[in-house]
JSON list of C-alpha atoms in Angstrom, two decimals:
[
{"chain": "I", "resi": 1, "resn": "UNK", "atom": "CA", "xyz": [17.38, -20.49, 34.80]},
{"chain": "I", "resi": 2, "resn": "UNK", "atom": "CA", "xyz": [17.92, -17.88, 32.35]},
{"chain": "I", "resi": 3, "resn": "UNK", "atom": "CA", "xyz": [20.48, -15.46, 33.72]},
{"chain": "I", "resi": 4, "resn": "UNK", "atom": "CA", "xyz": [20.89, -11.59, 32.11]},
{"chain": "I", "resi": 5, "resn": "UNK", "atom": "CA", "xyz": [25.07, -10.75, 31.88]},
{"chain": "I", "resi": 6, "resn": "UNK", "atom": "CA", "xyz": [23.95, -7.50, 30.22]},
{"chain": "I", "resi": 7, "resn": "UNK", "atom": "CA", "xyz": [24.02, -3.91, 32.55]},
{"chain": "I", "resi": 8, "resn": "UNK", "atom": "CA", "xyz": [20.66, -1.88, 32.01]},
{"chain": "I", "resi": 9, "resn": "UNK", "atom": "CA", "xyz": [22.83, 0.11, 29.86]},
{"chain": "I", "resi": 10, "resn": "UNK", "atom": "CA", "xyz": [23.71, -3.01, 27.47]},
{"chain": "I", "resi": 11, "resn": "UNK", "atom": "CA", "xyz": [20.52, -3.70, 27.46]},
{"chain": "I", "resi": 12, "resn": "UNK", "atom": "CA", "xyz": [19.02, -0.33, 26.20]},
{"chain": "I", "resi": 13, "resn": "UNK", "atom": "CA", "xyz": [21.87, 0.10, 23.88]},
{"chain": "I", "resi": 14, "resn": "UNK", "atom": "CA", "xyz": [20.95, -3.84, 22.32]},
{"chain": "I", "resi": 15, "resn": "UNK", "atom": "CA", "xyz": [17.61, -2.82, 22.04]},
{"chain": "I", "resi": 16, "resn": "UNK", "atom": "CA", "xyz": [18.16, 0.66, 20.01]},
{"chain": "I", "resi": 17, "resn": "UNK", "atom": "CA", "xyz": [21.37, 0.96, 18.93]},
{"chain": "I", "resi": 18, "resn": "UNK", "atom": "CA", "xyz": [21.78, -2.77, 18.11]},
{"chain": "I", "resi": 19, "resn": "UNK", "atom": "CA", "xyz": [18.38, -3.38, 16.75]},
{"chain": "I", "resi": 20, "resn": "UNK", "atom": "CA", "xyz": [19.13, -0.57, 14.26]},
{"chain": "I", "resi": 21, "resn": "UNK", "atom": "CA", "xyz": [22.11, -1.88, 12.76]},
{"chain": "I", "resi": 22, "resn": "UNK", "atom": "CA", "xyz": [20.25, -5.42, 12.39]},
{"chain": "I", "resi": 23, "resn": "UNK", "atom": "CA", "xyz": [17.83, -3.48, 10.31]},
{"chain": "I", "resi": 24, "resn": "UNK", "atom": "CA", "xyz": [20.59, -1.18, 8.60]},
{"chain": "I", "resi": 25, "resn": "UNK", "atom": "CA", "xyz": [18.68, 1.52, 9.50]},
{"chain": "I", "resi": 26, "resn": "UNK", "atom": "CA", "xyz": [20.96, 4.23, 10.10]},
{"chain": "I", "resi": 27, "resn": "UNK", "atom": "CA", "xyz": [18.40, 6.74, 10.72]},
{"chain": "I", "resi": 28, "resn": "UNK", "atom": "CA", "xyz": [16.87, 4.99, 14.20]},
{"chain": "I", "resi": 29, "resn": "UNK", "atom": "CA", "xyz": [18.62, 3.81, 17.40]},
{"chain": "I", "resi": 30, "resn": "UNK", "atom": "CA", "xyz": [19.92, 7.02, 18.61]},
{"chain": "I", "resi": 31, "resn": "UNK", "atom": "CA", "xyz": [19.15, 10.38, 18.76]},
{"chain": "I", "resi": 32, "resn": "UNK", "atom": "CA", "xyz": [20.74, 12.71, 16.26]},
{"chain": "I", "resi": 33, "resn": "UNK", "atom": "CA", "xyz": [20.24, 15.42, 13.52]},
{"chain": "I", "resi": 34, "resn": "UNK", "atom": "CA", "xyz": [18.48, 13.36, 10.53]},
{"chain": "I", "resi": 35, "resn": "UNK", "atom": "CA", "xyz": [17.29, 10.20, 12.89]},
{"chain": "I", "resi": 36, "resn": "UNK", "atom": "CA", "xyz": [13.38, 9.68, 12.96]},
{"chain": "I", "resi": 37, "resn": "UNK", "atom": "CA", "xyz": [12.57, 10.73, 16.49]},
{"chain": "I", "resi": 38, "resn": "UNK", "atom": "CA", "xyz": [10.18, 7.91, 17.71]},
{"chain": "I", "resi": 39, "resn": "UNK", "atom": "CA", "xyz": [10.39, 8.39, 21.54]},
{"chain": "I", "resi": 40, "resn": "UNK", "atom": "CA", "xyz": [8.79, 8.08, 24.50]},
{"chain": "I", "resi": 41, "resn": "UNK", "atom": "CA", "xyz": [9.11, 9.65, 27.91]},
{"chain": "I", "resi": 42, "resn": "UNK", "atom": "CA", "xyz": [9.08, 7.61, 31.22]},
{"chain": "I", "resi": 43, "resn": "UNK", "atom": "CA", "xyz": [6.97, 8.12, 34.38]},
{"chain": "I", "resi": 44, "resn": "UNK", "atom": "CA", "xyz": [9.67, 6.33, 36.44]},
{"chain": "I", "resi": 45, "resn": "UNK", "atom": "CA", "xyz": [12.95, 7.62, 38.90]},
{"chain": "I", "resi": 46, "resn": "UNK", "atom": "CA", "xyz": [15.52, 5.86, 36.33]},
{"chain": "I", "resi": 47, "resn": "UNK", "atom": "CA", "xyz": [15.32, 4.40, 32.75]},
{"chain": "I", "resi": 48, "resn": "UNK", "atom": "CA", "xyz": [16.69, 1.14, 34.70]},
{"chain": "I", "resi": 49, "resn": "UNK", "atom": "CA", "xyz": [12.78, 0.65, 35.45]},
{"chain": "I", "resi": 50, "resn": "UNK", "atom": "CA", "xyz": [12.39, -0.62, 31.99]},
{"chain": "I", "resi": 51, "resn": "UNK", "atom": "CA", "xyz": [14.96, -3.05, 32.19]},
{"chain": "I", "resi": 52, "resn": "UNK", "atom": "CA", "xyz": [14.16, -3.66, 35.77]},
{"chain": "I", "resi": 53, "resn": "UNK", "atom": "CA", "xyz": [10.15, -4.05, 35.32]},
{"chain": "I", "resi": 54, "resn": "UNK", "atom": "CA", "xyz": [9.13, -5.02, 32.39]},
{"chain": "I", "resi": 55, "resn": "UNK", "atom": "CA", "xyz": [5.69, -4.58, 31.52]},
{"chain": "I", "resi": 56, "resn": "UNK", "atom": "CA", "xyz": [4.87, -2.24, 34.12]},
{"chain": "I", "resi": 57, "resn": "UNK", "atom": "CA", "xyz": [3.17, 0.93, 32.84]},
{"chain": "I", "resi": 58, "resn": "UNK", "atom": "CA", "xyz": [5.98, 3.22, 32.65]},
{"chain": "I", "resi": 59, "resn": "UNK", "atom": "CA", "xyz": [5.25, 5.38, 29.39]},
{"chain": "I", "resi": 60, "resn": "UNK", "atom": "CA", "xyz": [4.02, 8.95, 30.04]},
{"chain": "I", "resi": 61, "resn": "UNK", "atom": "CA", "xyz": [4.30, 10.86, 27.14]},
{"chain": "I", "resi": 62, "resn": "UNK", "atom": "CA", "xyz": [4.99, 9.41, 22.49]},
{"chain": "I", "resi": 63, "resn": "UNK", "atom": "CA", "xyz": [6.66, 11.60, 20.30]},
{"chain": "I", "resi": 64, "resn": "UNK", "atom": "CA", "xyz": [6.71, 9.79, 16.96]},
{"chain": "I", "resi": 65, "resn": "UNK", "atom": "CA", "xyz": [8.68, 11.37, 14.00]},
{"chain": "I", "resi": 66, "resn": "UNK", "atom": "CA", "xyz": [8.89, 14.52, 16.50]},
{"chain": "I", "resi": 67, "resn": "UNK", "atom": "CA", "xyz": [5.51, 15.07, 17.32]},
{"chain": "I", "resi": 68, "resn": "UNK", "atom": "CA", "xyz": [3.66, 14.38, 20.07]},
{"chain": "I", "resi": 69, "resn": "UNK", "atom": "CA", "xyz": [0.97, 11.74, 19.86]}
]
């Protein structure tokens, strides 16, 4: 089977921070002065629920490019 070596913090950080610098976008991946601020806000006990349960409906709130949508 397919086995995950990667911590729920790995993970997030491969999917952000990592995914940014494939794109040489210095402006995304993190959040910073001067970085777009595409969020979102979970309605779960841990961010390890996205790693954890994919798919599950997780997302409470958007804030994309600081505003709420």
């Amino acid at each position: 089977g397919c086995e995950s070596r990667m911590s729920p913090e790995e993970a997030l950080s491969a999917v952000t921070v990592g995914g940014a610098i494939a794109l040489r976008r210095g402006d995304l991946g993190r959040i910073s002065p001067g970085c777009r601020a595409d969020l979102f806000v979970l309605e779960a006990p841990s961010y390890t629920h996205v790693v954890y349960r994919p798919g599950g409906p997780l997302i409470r709130r958007v804030i994309e490019a600081g505003s709420l949508t």
